[in-house]
Each structure stands twice: as structure tokens, then as C-alpha cells.
GROMACS .gro file of C-alpha atoms in nm:
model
  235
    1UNK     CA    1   4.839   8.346   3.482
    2UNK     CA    2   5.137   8.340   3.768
    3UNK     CA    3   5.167   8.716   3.726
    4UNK     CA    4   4.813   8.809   3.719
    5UNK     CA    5   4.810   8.580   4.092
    6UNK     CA    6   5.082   8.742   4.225
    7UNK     CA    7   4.949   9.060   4.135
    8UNK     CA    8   4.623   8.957   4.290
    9UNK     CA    9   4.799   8.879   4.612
   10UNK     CA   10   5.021   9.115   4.635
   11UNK     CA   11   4.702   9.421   4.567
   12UNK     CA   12   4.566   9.232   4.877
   13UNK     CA   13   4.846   9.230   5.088
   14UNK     CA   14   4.845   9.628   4.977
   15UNK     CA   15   4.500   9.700   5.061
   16UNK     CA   16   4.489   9.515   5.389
   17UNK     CA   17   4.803   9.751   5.476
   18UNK     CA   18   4.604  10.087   5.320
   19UNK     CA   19   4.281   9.947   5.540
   20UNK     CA   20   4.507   9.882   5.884
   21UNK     CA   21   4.677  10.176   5.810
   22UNK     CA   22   4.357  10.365   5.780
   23UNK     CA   23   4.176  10.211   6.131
   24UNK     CA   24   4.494  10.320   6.291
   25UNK     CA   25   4.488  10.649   6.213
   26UNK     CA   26   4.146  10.724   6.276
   27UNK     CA   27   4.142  10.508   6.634
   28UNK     CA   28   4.458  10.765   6.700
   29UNK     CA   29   4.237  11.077   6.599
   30UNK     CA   30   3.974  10.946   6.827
   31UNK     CA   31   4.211  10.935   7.117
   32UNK     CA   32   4.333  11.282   7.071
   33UNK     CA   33   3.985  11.336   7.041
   34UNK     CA   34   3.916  11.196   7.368
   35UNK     CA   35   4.162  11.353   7.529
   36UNK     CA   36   4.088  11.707   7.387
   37UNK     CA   37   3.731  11.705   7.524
   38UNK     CA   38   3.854  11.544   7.887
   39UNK     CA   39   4.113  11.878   7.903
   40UNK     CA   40   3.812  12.083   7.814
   41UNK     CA   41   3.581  11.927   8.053
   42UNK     CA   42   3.828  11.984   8.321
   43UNK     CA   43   3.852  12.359   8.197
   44UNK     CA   44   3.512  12.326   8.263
   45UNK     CA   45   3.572  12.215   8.615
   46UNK     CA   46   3.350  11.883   8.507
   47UNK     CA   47   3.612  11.652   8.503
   48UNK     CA   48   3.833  11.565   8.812
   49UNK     CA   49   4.186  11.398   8.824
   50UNK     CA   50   4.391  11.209   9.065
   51UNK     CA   51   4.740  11.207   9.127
   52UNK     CA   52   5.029  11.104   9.336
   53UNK     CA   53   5.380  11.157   9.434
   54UNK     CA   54   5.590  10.963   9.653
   55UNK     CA   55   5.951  10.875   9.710
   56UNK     CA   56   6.123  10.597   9.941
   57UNK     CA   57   6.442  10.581  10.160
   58UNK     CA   58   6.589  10.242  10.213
   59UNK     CA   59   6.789  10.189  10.585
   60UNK     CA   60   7.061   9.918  10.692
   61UNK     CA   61   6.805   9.768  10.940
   62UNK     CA   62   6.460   9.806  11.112
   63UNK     CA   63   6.623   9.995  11.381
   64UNK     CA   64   6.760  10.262  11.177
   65UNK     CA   65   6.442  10.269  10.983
   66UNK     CA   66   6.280  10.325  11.304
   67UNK     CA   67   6.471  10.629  11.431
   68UNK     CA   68   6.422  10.822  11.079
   69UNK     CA   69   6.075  10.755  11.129
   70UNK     CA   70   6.037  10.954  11.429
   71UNK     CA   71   6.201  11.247  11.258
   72UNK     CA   72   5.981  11.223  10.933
   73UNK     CA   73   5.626  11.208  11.127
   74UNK     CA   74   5.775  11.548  11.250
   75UNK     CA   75   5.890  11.659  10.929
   76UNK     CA   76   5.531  11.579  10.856
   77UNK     CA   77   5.357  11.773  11.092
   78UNK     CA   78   5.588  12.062  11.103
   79UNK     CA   79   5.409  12.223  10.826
   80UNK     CA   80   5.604  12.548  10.818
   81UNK     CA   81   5.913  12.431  10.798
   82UNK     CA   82   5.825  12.297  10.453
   83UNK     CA   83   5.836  12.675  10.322
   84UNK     CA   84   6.256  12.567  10.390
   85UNK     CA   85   6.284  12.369  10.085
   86UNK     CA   86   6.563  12.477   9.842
   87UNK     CA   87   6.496  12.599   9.532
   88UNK     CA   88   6.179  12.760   9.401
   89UNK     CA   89   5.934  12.665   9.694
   90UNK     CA   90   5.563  12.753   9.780
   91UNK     CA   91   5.494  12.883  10.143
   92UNK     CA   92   5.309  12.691  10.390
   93UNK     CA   93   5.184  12.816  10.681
   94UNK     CA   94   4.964  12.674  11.000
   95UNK     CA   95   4.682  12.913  11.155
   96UNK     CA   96   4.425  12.757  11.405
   97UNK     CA   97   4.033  12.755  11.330
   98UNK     CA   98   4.006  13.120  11.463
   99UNK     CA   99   4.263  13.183  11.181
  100UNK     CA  100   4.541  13.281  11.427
  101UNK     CA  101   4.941  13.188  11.364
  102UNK     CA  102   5.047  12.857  11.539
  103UNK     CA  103   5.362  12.793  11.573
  104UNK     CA  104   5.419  12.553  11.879
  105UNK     CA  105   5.186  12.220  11.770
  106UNK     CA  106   5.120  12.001  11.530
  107UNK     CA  107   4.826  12.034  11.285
  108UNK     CA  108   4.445  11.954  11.431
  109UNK     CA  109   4.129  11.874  11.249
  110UNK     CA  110   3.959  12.223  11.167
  111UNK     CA  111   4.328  12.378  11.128
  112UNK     CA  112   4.390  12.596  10.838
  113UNK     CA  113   4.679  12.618  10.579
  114UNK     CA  114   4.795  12.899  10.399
  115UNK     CA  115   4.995  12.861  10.072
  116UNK     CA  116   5.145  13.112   9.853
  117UNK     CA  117   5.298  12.978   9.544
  118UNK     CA  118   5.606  13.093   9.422
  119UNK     CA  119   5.557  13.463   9.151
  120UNK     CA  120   5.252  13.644   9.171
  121UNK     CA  121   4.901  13.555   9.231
  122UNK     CA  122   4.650  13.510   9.508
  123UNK     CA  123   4.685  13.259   9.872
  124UNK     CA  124   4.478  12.994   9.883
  125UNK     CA  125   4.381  12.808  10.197
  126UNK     CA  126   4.286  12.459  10.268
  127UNK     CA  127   4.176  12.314  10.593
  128UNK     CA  128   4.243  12.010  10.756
  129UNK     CA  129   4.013  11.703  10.709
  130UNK     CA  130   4.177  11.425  10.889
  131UNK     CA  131   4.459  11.310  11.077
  132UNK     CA  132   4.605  10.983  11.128
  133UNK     CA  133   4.924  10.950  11.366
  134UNK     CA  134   5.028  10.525  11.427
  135UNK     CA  135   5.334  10.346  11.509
  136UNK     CA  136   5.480  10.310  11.158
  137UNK     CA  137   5.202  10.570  10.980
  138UNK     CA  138   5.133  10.904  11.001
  139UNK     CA  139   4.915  11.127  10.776
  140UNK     CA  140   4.707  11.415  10.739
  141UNK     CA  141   4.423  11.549  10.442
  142UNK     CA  142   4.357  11.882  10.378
  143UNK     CA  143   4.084  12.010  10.145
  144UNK     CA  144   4.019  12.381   9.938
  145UNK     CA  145   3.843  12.594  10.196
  146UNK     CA  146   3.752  12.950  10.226
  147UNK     CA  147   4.005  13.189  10.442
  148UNK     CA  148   3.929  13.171  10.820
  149UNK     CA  149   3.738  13.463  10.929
  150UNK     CA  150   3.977  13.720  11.034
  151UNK     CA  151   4.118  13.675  10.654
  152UNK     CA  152   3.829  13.744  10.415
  153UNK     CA  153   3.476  13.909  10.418
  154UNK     CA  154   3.323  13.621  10.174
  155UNK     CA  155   3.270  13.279  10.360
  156UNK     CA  156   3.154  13.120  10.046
  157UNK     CA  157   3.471  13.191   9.823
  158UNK     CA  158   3.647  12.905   9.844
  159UNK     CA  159   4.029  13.042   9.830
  160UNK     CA  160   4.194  12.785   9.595
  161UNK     CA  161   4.297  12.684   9.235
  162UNK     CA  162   4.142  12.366   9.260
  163UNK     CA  163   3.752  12.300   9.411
  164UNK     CA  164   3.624  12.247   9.729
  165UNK     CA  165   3.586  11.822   9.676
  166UNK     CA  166   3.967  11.782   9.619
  167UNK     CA  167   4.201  11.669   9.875
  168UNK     CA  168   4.547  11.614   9.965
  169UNK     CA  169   4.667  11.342  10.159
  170UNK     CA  170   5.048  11.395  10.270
  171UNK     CA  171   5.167  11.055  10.420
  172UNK     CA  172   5.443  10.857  10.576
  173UNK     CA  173   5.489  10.495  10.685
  174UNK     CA  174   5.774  10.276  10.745
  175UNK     CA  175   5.749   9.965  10.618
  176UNK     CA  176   6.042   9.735  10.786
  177UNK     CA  177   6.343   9.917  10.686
  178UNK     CA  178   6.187  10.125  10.448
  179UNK     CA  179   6.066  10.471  10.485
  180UNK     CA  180   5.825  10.610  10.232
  181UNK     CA  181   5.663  10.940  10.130
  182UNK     CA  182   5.367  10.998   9.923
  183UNK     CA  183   5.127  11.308   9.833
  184UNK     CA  184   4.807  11.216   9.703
  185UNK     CA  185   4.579  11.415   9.537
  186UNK     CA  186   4.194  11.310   9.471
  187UNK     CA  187   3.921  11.463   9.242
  188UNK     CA  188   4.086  11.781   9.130
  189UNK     CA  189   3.944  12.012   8.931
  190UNK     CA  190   3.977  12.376   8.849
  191UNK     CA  191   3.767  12.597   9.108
  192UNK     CA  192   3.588  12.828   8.824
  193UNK     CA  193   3.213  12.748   8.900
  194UNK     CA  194   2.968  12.976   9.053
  195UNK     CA  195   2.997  13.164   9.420
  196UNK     CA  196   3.272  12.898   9.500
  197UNK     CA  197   3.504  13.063   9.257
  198UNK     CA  198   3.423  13.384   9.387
  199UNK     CA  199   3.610  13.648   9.122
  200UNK     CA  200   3.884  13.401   9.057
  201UNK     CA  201   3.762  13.168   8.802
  202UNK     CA  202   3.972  13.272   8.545
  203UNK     CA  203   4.300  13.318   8.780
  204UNK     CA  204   4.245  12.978   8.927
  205UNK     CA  205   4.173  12.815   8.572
  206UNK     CA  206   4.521  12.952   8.474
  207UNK     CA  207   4.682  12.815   8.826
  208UNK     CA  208   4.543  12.428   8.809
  209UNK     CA  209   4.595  12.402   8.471
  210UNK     CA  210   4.889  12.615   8.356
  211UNK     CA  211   5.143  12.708   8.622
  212UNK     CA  212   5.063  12.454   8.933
  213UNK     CA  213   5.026  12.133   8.625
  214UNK     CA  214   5.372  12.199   8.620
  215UNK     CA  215   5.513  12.282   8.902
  216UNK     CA  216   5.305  12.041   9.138
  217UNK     CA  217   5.572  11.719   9.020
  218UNK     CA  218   5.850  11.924   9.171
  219UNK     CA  219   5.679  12.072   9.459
  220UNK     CA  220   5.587  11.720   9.574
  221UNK     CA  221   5.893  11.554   9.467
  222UNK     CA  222   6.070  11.779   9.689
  223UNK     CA  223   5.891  11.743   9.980
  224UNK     CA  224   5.858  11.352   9.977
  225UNK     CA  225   6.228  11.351   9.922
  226UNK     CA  226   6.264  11.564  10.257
  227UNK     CA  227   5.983  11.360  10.446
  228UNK     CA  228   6.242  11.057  10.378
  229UNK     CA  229   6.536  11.291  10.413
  230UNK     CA  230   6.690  11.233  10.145
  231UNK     CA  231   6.704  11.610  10.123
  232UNK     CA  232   6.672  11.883  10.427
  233UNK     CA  233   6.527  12.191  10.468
  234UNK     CA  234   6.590  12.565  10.589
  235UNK     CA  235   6.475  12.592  10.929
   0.00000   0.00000   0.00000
């Protein structure tokens, strides 16, 4: 009679472990599950995601902290001289609402910036959104935009991987003796739907979520790092 309640017990103890065993599994397959249709829905361009980068420098005092500050709002605004970074780099460049050069300002609301990734493929543009310049923060947002005039025949192409409702925000702020760096990005999604995409939808697919997925964490790391100056650019 022992043996046949040990037995008992034990068989439970079993099957409880089979059953767990079993919910696990399945809760696991659901979550690949999930995830598989959120990638696809983002293929799609239905799905958006968010992200940020950021990195901090740490002075000796307030007053040092203030000094490096200075330099990194015009680290910030001296958009072409990111194209400096070391290493494999994108190029940035600054053209005014008429789509001309600049070289001798900072950015403005309605400004335009070209990048090139690094390897082949097309230039995309964004514009600029907003600007934000205060004592101890400075900022500005771009967003996907078609090419200024004198650079494309199709005003409703928008010339970029990701869609027309995502944004960049590339900050700086010193908070006491702390400098700090961030690029955030909001509501990204591939640009592959209707005249938007123009006759890039597959190209741009590719971009958002093959090449730029990855390179984006060291693009950004790299320039936060240099916004704090904890590494320089070519200039």
C-alpha cells in the first residue's frame, strides 16, 4: 500500500511537471508567434517602433560641464561635420528650404538634410521639424521628407527608408556636471506604401529593416559619443 502511494505521488509530481512543461512551451510558441507577425506587420509598414540612443560624459565640476556644453550644442548644430566621424560613417549634409548648400549657420525649421549611407543605394532627405536651443538644452527633430525642389521631379515621393510620421530627435543637455547625448527615434516604419514610397518600396524595405536595423546602434552610438566628446571628428 506504501508503494502504490508513493507511486501515486510521485505520477503526480510527474504529470504536473509534463503539464508545466507543456504551458511553457506553448506560451513560448505564442511569443515567437507574436513577434513573427509584429516583424511582418512592420514589413508591412503597419507597425511602428521607437528607439533611442544616448551616451553621457561626466566633468570634475559644473564649470567644466559648462564649457563642454557650449562646444556640444555646436557639435549639434554643425550638421556636416558629423559626415567626420571615423569609421564607416553616413553623410550628412545641410541645404536651405530652396534646397541650396549651407554652410555658414546652424539648422532652421523648413531646413533640409541629406544623408547618404555608407555602400550603395539611394539619398534620402528629411527636413527639419523643430528646434529647441536653452541654457543647458539644445535639440532639433527632423522628419522623412521629399527632396527639395531643385533635387527631384516627384513632390510626393517621400525620399527615405523609413515613412513620413517618423522622427528623429538629436539632443543635448547638461545636467550639473553631466553632459548627455541622446538620438531618439519615434514611430518608424518602413516607407513601402503607396505614392509615398514612390519606386522604392522594396529598396527602402531592405534599408529599415536589413542594413540601417543594424547599423543605426553604431551610427548613433558614434555620434552621441562625439556630441559628449568622448570621441572627435574629421573636420
Amino acid at each position: 500500500m506504501w508503494l502504490f502511494s508513493s507511486g501515486l505521488r510521485t505520477f503526480k509530481i510527474l504529470a504536473r511537471t509534463i503539464l508545466q512543461f507543456i504551458k511553457d512551451v506553448v506560451m513560448g510558441l505564442d511569443n515567437i508567434i507574436n513577434k513573427v507577425k509584429k516583424e511582418i506587420d512592420v514589413l508591412r509598414g503597419e507597425e511602428v517602433k521607437d528607439t533611442e540612443f544616448s551616451n553621457e560624459n561626466t566633468y570634475p565640476d559644473e564649470r567644466s560641464a559648462t564649457e563642454a556644453f557650449v562646444r556640444s550644442k555646436q557639435k549639434l548644430f554643425g550638421v556636416d561635420n558629423w559626415s567626420g566621424l571615423p569609421g564607416i560613417n553616413s553623410t550628412f549634409k545641410l541645404f536651405d528650404g530652396a534646397g541650396n548648400k549651407v554652410t555658414d549657420r546652424d539648422p532652421q525649421i523648413g531646413d533640409f538634410v541629406q544623408i547618404i549611407l555608407p555602400g550603395p543605394g539611394p539619398e534620402n532627405w528629411v527636413t527639419v521639424t523643430n528646434i529647441r536651443n536653452e541654457e543647458n538644452l539644445a535639440e532639433f527633430t527632423v522628419s522623412p521628407s521629399p527632396a527639395p525642389a531643385p533635387h527631384t521631379n516627384n513632390t510626393e515621393e517621400v525620399k527615405h527608408f523609413f515613412g513620413k510620421e517618423a522622427s528623429s530627435t538629436f539632443r543635448v543637455e547638461r545636467q550639473e556636471n553631466k553632459l548627455k547625448a541622446y538620438e531618439i527615434g519615434r514611430n518608424e516604419r518602413p516607407n513601402n506604401q503607396g505614392a509615398e514610397a514612390g519606386n522604392r518600396a522594396v529598396v527602402n524595405t531592405l534599408i529599415a529593416e536589413g542594413g540601417w536595423a543594424g547599423f543605426q546602434a553604431l551610427q548613433w552610438d558614434k555620434l552621441t559619443r562625439y556630441l559628449v566628446h568622448l570621441k572627435e571628428a574629421k573636420v
